[in-house]
Short mmCIF file of N, CA and C in Angstrom, two decimals:
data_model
loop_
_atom_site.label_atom_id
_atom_site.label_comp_id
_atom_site.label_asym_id
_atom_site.label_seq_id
_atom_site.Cartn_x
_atom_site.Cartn_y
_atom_site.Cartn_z
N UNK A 17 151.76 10.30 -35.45
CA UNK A 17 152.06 11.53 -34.74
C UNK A 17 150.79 12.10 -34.10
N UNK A 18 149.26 12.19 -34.53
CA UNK A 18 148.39 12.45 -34.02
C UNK A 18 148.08 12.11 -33.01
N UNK A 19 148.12 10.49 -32.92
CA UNK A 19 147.97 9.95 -31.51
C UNK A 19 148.66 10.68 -30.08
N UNK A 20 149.70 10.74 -30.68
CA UNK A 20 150.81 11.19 -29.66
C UNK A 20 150.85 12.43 -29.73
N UNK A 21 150.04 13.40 -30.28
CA UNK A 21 149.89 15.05 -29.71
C UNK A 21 148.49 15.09 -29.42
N UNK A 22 147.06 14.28 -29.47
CA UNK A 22 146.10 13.96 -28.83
C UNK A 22 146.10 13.14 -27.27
N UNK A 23 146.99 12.38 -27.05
CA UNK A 23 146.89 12.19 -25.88
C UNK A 23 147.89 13.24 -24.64
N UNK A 24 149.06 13.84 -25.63
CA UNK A 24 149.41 15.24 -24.77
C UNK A 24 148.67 16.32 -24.32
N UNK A 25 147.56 16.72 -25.48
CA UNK A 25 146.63 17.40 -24.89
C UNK A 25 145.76 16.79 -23.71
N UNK A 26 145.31 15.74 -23.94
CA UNK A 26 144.73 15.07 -22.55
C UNK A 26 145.45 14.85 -20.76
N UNK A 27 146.74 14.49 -21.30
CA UNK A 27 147.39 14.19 -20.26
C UNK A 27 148.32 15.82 -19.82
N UNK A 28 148.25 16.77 -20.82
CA UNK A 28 149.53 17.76 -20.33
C UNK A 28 150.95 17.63 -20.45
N UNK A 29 151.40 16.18 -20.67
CA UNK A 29 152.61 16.03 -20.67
C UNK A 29 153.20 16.77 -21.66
N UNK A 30 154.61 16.96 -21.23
CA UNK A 30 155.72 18.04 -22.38
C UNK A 30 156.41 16.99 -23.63
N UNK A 31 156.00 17.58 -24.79
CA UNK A 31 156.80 16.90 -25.87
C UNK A 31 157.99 17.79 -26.14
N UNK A 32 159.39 17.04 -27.10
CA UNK A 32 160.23 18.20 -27.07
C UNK A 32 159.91 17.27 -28.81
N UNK A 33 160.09 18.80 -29.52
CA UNK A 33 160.15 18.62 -31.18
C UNK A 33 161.66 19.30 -31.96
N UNK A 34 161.68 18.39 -32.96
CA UNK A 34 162.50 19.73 -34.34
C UNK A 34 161.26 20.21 -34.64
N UNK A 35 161.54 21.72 -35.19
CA UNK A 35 160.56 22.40 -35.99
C UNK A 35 161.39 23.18 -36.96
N UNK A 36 160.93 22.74 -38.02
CA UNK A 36 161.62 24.03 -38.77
C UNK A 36 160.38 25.54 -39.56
N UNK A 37 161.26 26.83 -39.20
CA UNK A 37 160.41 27.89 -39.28
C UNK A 37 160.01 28.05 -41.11
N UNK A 38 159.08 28.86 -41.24
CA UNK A 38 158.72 28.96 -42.73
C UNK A 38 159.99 29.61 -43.67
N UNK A 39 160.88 30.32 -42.66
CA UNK A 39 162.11 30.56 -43.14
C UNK A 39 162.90 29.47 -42.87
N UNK A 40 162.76 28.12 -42.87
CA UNK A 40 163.73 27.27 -43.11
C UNK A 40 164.75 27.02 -41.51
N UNK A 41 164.23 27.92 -41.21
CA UNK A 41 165.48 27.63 -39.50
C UNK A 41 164.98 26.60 -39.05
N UNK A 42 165.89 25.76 -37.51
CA UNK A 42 165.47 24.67 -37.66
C UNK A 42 165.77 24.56 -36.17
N UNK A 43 164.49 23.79 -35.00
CA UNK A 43 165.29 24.96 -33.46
C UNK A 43 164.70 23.38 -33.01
N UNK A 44 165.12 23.19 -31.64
CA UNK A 44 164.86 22.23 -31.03
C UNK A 44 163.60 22.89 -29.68
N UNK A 45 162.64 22.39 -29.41
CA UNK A 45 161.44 22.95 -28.34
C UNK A 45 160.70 22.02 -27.13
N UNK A 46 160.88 22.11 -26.51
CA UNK A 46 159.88 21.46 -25.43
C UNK A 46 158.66 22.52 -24.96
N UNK A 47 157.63 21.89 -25.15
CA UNK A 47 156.23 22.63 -25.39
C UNK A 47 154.92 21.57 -24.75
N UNK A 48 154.20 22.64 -24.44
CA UNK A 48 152.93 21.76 -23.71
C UNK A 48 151.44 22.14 -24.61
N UNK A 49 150.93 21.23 -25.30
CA UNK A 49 150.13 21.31 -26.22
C UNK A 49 148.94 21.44 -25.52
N UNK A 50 147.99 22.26 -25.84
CA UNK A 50 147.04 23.04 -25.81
C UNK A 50 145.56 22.38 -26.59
N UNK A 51 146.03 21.99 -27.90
CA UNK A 51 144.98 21.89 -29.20
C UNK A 51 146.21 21.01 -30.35
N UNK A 52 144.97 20.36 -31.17
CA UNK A 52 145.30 20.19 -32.79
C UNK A 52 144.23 20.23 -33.15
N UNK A 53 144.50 20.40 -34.62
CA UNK A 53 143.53 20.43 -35.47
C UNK A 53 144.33 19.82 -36.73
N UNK A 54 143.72 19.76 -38.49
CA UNK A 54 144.17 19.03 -39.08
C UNK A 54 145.35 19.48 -39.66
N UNK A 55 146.05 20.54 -39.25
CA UNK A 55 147.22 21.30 -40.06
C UNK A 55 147.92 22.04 -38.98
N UNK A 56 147.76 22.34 -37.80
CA UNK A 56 148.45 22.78 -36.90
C UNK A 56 148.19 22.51 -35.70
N UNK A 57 148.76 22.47 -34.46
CA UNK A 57 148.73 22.76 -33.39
C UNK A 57 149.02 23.96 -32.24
N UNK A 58 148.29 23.92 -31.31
CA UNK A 58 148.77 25.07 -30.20
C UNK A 58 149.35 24.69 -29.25
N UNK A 59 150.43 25.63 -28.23
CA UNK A 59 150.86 24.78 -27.59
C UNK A 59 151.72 25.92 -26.85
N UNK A 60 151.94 25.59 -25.38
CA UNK A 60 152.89 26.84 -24.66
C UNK A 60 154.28 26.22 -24.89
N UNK A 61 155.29 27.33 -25.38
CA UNK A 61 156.59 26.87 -25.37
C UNK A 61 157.63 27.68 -24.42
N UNK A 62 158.09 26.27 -24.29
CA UNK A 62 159.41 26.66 -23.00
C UNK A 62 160.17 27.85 -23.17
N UNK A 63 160.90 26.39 -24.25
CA UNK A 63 161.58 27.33 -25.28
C UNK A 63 161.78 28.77 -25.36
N UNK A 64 160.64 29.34 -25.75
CA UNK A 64 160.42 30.59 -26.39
C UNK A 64 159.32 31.08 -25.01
N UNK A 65 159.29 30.78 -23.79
CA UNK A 65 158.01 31.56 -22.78
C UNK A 65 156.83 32.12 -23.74
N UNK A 66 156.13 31.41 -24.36
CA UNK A 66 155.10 32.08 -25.18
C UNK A 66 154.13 30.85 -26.00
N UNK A 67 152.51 31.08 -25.99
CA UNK A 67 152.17 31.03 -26.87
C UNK A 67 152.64 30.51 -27.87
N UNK A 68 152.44 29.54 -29.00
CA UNK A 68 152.49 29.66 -30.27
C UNK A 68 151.91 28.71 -30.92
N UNK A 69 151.77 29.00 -32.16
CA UNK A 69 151.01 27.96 -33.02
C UNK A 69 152.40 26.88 -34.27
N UNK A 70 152.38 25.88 -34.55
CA UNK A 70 153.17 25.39 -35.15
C UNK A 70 152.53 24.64 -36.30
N UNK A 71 152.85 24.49 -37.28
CA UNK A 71 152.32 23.52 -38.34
C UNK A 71 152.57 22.22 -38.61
N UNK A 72 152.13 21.19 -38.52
CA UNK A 72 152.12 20.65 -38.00
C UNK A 72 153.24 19.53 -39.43
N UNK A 73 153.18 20.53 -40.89
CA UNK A 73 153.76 19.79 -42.13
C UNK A 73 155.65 20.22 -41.52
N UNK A 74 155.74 21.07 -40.40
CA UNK A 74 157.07 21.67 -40.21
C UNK A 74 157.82 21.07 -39.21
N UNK A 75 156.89 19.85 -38.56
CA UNK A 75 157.64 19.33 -37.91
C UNK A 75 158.33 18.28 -37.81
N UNK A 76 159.80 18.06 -37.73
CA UNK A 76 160.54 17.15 -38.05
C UNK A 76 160.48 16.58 -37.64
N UNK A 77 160.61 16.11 -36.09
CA UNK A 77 160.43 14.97 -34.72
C UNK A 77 159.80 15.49 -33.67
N UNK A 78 159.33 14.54 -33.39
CA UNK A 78 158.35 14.76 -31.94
C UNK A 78 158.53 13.62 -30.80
N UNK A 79 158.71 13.61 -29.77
CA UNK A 79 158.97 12.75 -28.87
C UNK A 79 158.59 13.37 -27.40
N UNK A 80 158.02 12.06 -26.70
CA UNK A 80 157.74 12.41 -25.01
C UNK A 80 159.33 12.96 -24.55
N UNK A 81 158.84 14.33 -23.89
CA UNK A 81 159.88 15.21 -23.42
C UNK A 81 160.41 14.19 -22.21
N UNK A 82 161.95 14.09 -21.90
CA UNK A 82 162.14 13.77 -21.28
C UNK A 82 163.78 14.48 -20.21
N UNK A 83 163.36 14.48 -19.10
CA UNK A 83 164.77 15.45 -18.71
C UNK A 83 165.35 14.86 -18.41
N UNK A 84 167.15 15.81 -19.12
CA UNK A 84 167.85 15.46 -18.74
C UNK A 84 168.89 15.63 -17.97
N UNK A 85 169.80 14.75 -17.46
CA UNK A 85 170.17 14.60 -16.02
C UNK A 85 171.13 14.85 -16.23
N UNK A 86 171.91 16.04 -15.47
CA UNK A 86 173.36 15.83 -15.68
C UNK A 86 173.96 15.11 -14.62
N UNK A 87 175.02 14.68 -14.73
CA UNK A 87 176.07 14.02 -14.27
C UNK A 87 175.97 12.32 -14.48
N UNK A 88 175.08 11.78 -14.94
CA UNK A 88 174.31 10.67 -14.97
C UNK A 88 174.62 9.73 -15.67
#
């Protein structure tokens, strides 16, 4: 998973993740990473128009964002 949120910060590209919150909720995000470090990341989210920081033990899946097409 590092690899693949180190080269998003390089390149900009959008990952979309599960995250689940410290209260247990559990949201789907497409976000443009900013930073990591060894326990979290930064990153602008769509999602949510904002800022935020995520942890990095909360995240369920991570994958190159990819859009999708309707009618397709």
């Amino acid at each position: 998973m590092k690899g693949l949120l180190m080269r998003a910060v390089e390149s900009g590209e959008r990952l979309e993740m599960i995250y689940m919150s410290a209260k247990g909720d559990i949201s789907q995000r497409v976000i443009k990473m900013l930073n990591v470090n060894s326990d979290s990341l930064k990153a602008y989210c769509y999602t949510r128009k904002q800022f935020r920081t995520f942890k990095l033990d909360n995240i369920l899946s991570i994958v190159p964002f990819r859009q999708h097409r309707r009618g397709a």
